[in-house]
Coordinates of C-alpha atoms in Angstrom, one line a residue:
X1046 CA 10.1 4.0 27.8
X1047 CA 13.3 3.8 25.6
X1048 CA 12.2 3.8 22.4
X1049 CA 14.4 0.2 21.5
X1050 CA 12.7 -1.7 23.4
X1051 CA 9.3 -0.7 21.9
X1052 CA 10.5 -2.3 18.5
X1053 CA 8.8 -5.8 17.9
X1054 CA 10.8 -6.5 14.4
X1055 CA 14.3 -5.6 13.7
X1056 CA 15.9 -6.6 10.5
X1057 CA 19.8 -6.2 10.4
X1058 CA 21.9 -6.6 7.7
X1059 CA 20.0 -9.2 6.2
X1060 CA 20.8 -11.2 3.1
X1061 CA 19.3 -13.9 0.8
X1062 CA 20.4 -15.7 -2.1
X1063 CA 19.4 -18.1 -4.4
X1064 CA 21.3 -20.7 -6.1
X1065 CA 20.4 -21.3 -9.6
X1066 CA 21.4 -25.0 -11.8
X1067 CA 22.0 -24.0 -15.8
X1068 CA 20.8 -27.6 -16.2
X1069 CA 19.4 -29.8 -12.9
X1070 CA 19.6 -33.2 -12.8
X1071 CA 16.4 -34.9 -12.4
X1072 CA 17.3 -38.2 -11.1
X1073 CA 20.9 -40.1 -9.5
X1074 CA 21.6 -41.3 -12.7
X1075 CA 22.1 -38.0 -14.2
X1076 CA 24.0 -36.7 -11.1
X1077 CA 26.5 -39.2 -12.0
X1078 CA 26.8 -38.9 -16.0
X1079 CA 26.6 -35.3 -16.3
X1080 CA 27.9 -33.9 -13.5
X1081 CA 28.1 -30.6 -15.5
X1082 CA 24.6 -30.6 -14.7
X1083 CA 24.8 -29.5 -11.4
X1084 CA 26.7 -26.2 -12.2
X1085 CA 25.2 -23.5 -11.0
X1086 CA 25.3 -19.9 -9.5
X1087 CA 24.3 -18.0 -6.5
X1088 CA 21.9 -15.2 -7.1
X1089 CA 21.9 -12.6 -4.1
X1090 CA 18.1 -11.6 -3.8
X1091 CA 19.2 -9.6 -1.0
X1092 CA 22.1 -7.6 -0.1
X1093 CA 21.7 -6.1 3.3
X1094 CA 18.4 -5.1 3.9
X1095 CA 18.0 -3.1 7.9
X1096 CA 15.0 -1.6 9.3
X1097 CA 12.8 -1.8 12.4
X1098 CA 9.6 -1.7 13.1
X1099 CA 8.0 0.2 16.3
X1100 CA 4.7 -1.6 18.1
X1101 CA 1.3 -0.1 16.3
X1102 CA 3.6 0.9 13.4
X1103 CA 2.5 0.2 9.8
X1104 CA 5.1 0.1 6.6
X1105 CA 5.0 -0.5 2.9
X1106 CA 7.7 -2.4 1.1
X1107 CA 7.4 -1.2 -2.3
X1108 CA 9.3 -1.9 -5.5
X1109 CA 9.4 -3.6 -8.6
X1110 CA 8.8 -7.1 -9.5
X1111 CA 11.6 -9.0 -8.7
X1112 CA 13.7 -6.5 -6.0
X1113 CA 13.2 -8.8 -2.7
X1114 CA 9.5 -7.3 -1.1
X1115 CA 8.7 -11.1 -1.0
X1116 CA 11.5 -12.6 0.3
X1117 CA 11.6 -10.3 3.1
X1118 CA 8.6 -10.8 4.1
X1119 CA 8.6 -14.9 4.1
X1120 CA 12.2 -14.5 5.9
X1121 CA 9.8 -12.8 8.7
X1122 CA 7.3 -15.7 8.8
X1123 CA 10.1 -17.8 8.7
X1124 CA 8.9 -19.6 5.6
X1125 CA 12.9 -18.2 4.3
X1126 CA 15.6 -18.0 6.4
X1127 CA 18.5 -15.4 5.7
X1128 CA 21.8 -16.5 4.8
X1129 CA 23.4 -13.6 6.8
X1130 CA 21.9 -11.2 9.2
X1131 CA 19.3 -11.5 11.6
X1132 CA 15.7 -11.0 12.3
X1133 CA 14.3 -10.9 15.7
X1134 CA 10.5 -10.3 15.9
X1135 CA 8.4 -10.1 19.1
X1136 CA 4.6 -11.6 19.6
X1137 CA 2.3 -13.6 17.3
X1138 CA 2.6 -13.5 14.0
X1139 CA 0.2 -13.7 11.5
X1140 CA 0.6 -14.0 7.8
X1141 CA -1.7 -13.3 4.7
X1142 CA 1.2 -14.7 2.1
X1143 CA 0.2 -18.0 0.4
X1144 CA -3.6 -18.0 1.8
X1145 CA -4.9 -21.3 2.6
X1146 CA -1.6 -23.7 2.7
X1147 CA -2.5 -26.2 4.8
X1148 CA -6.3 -26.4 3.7
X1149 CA -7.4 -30.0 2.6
X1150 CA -9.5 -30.3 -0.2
X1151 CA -11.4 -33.2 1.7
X1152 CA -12.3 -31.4 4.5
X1153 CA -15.2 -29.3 5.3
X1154 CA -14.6 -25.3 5.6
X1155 CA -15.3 -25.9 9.1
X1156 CA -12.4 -28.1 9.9
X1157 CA -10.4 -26.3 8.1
X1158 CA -10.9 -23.3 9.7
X1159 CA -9.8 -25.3 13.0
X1160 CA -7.4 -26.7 11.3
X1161 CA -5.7 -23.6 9.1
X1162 CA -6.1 -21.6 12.6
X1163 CA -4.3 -23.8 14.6
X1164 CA -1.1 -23.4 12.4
X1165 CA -1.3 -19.3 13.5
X1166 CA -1.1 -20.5 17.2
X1167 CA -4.8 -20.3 18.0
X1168 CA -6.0 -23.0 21.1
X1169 CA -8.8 -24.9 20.7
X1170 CA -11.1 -22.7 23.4
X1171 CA -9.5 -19.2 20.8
X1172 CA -11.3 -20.5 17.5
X1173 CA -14.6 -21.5 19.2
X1174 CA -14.7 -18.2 20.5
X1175 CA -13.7 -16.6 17.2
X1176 CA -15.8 -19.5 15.3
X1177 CA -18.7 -17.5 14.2
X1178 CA -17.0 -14.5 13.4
X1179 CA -14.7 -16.5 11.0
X1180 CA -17.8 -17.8 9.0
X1181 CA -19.4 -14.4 8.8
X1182 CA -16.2 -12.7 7.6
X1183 CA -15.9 -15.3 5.1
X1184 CA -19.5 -15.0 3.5
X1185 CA -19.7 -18.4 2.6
X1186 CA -22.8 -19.7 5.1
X1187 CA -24.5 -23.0 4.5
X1188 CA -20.9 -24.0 2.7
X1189 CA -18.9 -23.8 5.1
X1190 CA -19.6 -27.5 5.5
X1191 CA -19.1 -28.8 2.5
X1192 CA -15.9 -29.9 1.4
X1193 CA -13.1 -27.0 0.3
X1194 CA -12.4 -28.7 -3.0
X1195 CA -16.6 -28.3 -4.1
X1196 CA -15.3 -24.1 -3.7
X1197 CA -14.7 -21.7 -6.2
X1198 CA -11.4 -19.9 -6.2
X1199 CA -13.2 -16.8 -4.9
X1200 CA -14.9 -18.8 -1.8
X1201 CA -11.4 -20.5 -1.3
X1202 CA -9.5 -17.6 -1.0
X1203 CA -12.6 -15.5 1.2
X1204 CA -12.4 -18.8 3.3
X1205 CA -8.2 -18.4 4.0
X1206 CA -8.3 -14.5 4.4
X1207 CA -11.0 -14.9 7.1
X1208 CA -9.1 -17.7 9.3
X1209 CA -5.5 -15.4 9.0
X1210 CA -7.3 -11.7 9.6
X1211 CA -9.5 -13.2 13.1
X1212 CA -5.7 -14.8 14.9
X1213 CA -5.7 -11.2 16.9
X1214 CA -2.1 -11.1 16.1
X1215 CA 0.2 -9.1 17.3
X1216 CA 1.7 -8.7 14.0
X1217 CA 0.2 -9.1 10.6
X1218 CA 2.5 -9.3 7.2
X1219 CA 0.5 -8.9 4.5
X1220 CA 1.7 -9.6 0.8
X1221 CA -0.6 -8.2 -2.2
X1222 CA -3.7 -10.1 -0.9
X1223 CA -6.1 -7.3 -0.6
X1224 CA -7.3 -7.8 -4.2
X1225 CA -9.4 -10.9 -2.8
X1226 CA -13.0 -11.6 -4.1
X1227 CA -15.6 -9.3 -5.5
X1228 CA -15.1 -5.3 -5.2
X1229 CA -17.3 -5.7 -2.2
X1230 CA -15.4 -8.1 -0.4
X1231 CA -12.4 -6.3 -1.2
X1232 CA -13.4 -2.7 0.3
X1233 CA -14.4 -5.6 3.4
X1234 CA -10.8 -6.9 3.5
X1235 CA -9.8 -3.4 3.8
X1236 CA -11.8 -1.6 6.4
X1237 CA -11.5 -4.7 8.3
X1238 CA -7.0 -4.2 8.1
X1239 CA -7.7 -0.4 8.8
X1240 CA -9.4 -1.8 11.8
X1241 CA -6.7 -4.1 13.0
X1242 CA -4.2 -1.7 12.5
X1243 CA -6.4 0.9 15.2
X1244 CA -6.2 -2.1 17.9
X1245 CA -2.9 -1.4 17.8
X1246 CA -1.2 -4.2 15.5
X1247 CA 1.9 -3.9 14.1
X1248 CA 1.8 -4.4 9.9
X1249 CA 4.2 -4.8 7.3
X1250 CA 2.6 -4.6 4.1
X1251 CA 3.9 -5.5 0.4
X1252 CA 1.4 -4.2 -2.2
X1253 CA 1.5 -2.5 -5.9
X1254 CA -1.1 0.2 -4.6
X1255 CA 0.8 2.8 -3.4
X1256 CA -3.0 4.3 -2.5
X1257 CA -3.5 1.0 -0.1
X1258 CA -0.3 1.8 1.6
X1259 CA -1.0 5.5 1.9
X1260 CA -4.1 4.8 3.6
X1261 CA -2.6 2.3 6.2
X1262 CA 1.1 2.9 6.4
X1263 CA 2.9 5.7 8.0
X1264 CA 6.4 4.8 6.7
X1265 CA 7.5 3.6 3.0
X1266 CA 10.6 1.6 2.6
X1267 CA 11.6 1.6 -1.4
X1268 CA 13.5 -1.5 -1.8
X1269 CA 15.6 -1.9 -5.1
X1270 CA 17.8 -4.6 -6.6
X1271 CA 18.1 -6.0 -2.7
X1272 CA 18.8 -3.0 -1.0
X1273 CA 16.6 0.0 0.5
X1274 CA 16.9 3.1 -1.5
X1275 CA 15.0 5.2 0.3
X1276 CA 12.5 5.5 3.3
X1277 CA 10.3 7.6 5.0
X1278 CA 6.6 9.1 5.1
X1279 CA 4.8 7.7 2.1
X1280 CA 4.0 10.8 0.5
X1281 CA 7.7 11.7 0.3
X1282 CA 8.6 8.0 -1.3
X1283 CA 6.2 7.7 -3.2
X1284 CA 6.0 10.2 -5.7
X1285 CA 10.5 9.4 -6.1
X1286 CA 9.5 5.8 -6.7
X1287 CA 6.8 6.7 -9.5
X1288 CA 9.1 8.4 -11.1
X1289 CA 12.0 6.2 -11.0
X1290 CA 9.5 3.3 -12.8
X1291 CA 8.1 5.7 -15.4
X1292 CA 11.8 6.7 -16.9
X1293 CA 12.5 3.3 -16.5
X1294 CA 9.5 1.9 -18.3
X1295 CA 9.3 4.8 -20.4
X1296 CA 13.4 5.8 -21.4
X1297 CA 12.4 7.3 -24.8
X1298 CA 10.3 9.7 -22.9
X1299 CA 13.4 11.1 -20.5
X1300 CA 14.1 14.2 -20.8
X1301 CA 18.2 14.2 -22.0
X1302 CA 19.5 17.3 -20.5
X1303 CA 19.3 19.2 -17.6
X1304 CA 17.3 22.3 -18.9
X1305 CA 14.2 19.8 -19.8
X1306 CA 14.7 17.4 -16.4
X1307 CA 11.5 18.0 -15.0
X1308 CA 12.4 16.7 -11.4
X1309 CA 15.8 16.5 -9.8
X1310 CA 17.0 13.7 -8.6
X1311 CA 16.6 11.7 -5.1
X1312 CA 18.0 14.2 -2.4
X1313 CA 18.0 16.9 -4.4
X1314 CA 16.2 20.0 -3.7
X1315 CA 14.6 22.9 -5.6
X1316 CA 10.9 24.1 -6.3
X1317 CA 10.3 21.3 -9.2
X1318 CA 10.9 18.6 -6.0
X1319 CA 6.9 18.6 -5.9
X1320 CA 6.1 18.2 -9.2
X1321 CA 6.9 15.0 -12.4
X1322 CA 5.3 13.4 -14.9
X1323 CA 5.4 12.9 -18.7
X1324 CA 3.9 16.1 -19.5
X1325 CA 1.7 14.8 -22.4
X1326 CA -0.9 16.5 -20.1
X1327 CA -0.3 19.2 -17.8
X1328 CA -2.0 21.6 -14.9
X1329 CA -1.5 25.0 -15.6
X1330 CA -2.7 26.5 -12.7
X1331 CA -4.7 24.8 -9.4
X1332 CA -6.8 27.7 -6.7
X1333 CA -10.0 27.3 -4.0
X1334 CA -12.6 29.1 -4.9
X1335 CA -15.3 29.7 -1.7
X1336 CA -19.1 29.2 -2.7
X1337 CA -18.9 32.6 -5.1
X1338 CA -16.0 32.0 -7.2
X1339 CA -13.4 33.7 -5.5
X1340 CA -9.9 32.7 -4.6
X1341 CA -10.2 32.2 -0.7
X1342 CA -7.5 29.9 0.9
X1343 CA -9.3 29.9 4.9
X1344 CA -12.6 28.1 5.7
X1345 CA -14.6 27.2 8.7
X1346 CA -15.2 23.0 9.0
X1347 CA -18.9 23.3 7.7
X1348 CA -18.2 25.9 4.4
X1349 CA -18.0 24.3 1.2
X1350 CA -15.1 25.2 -1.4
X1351 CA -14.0 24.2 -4.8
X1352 CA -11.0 23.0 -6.2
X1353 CA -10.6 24.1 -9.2
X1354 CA -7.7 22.9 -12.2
X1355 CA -7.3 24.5 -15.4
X1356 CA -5.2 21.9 -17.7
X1357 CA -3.8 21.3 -21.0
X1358 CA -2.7 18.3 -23.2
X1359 CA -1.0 18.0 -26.1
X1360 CA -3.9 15.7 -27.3
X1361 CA -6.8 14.2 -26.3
X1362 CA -6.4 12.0 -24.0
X1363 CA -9.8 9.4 -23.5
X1364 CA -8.6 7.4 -20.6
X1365 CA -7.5 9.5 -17.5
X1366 CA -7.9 10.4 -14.1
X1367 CA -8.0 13.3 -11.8
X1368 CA -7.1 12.6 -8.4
X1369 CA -6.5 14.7 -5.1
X1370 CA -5.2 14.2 -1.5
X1371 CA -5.5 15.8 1.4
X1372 CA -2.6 15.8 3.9
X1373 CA -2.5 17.6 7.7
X1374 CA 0.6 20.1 8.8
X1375 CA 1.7 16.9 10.5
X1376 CA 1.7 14.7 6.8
X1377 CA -0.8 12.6 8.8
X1378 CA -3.3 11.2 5.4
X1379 CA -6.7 13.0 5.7
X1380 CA -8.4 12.1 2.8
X1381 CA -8.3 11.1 -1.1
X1382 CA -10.4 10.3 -4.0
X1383 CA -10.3 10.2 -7.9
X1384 CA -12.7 10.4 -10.7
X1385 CA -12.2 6.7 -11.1
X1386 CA -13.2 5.7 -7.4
X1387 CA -16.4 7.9 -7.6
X1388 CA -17.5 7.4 -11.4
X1389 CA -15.7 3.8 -12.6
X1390 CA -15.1 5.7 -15.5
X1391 CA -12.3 7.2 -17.4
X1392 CA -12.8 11.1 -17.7
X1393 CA -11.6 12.8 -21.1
X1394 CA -9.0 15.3 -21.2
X1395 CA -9.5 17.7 -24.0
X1396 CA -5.9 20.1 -25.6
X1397 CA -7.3 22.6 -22.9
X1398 CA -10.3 22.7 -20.4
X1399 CA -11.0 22.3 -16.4
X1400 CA -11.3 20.3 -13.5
X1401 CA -13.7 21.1 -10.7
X1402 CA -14.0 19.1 -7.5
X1403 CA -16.6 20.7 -5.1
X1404 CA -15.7 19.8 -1.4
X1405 CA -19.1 20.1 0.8
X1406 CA -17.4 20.3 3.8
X1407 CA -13.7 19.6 5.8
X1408 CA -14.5 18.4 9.0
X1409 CA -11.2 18.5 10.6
X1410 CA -9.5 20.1 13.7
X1411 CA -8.4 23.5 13.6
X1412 CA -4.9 23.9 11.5
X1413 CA -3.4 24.2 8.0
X1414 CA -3.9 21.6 5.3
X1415 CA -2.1 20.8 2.0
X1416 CA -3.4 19.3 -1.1
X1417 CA -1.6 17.1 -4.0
X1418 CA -3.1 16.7 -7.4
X1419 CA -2.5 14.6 -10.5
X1420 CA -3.5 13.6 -13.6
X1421 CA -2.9 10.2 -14.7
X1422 CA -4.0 7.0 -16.7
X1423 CA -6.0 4.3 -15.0
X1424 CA -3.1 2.5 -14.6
X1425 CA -1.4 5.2 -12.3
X1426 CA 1.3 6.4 -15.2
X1427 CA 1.3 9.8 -14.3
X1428 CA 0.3 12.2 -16.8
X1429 CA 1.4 15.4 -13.8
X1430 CA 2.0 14.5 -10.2
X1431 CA 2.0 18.1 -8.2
X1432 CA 2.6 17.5 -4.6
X1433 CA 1.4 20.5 -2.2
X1434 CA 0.0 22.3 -5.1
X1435 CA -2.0 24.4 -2.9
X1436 CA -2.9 24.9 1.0
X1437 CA -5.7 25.3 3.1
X1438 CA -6.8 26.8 6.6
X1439 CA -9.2 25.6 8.5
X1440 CA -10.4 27.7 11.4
X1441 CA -12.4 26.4 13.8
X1442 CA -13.5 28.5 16.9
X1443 CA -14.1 26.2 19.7
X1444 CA -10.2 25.1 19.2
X1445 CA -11.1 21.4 19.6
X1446 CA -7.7 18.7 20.0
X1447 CA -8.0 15.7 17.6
X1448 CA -8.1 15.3 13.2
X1449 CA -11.6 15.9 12.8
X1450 CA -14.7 18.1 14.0
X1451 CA -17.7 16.9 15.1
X1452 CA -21.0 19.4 15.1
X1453 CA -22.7 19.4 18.3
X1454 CA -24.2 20.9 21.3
X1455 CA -24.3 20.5 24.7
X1456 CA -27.1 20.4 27.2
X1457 CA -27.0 20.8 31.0
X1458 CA -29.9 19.5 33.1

């Protein structure tokens, strides 16, 4: 199959602007005595934004506040329109933008639910059929008939994720909406777009959490000031992009000539590519150890190893994290964790000490492996960011296809 006619959204050349009164007149009166009201000028969120987007495929806009993630994504639900360019998309869409327009506050979470899900396309036969599913996505049980304005915030806003995530689109936009609810509901909202995503729905996501993207996305687009900067496999765009905010966040703290640059710039190459950070702490050194302490870089799927970090920092830091991920030959996302996800605390860094994170087991398909580190506040500003710090082989005897190994056995009767 060509590969063109595979893509379901293809953004060319598209631009937005806004116009922007010094001093809008409220009322015709106005209009007519001050007409120097209505000067104004044209603010151009956008200035040629391409991509396309393959069926299945998931991307991340990322960016900072106010560089166009948005806008691009409401000129896809059509909420915007551009005012050059186009946008052709293909299937149903659904949107998870500005949850619950449409509810009433009057009406029961039932009829809203028929309601809200009719607006996505849904028939009336679709939402009976998806009827119970909605209510126990949305937690909310004996309320769902009472009226949407006796809700809490929380209940509202379970109440519109539910109806947008069960329209079995065939493509979801998503715009930093996964922080919905409690913690539990939230990992919910997750697994549940991981799950979508397998059924083979196309995504476009727009989210601070470069971690959430990671997880979901195979391709990164870095919009800035309207335009894409750069693009590609998250783990490639990423670490450029955290960069790019901390000196800009943090320009007393940039290195000012070339012998102290810590990481060249976008494009460039050289070994320092893999590594940034504000240095205030710093890993010295990173190595597996097997179960006995010794440097070993090949295991079988079921042995345990250790990764061990011996760091330093030019003060105490109280309020950090130690993170790693786990990436295939292939950059395919295996796994990742921090202290933070599996304590809900901080961890201290003392002027000089270690990190050990004991791995039980990697159950994964015979091949090579690579492993990123990084110390950083809670916050994600990066204290050291060190991308393939170290690799790993797996070897796995029965030379099984796929990501992951499964122990067993067979039996013939």
């Amino acid at each position: 199959m060509d590969k063109s006619e595979n893509v379901v959204i293809d953004v060319r050349n598209v631009k937005k602007k806004f116009r922007i009164y010094y001093d809008r007149s409220a009322t015709l009166k106005e209009r007519i005595l001050f007409q120097k009201r209505r000067e104004y000028e044209d603010h151009w969120v956008l200035k040629g934004i391409s991509f396309q987007v393959q069926k299945g495929e998931a991307i991340g806009l990322i960016g900072e506040n106010g560089c166009g993630k948005s806008t691009t994504l409401k000129m896809l639900t059509k909420i915007l329109y551009p005012d050059a360019g186009s946008i052709q998309m293909k299937g149903r869409v659904s949107s998870l933008i500005e949850l619950g327009a449409g509810f009433h506050p009057d009406m029961s979470g039932l009829e809203n639910i028929y309601t809200n899900a009719s607006i996505f396309g849904l028939k009336r036969e679709e939402i009976d059929r998806r009827l119970q599913e909605i209510i126990d996505f949305s937690e909310l049980g004996a309320y769902i008939d009472n009226p949407v304005r006796t809700y809490s915030s929380g209940m509202y806003m379970r109440l519109a994720f539910a109806v947008a995530i069960n329209v079995d689109a065939d493509i979801l936009l998503v715009d930093e909406i996964l922080a919905v609810g409690d913690a539990a509901f939230q990992a919910k909202c997750f697994t549940k777009m991981q799950e979508i995503k397998k059924r083979g729905t196309t995504i476009v996501l727009v989210s601070h959490s470069l971690s959430q993207i990671e997880q979901i996305c195979e391709r990164s687009l870095w919009i800035e000031d309207g335009t894409v900067r750069m693009e590609g496999l998250p783990r490639d765009v990423h670490p450029h992009y955290m960069k790019y905010m901390f000196q800009k966040n943090h320009p007393e703290e940039v290195p000012e000539t070339e012998e102290e640059e810590q990481t060249p710039a976008v494009g460039e190459s050289g070994e320092d590519a893999n590594r940034w950070g504000s240095r205030e702490a710093i890993m010295d050194q990173a190595v597996i150890l097997d179960s006995d302490g010794r440097k070993r870089s090949c295991f079988s799927p079921q042995e345990s190893f250790t990764v061990h970090i011996d760091y330093s920092s030019k003060e105490e830091q109280a309020n950090a994290v130690a993170g790693l991920a786990i990436y295939r030959s292939d950059q395919t996302y295996i796994y990742g964790t921090n202290t933070l996800i599996d304590t809900s605390q901080p961890i201290t860094l003392k002027r000089k000490g270690s990190i050990d994170l004991r791995i039980d087991s990697l159950p994964v398909a015979d091949g090579r492996y690579s492993i990123d580190l990084a110390l950083h506040r809670p916050d994600g500003f990066n204290y050291d960011f060190w991308k393939n710090v170290c690799e790993i082989q797996i070897l796995n005897n029965s030379q099984a296809p796929g990501i992951i190994f499964l122990p067993h056995h067979w039996e013939v009767h």
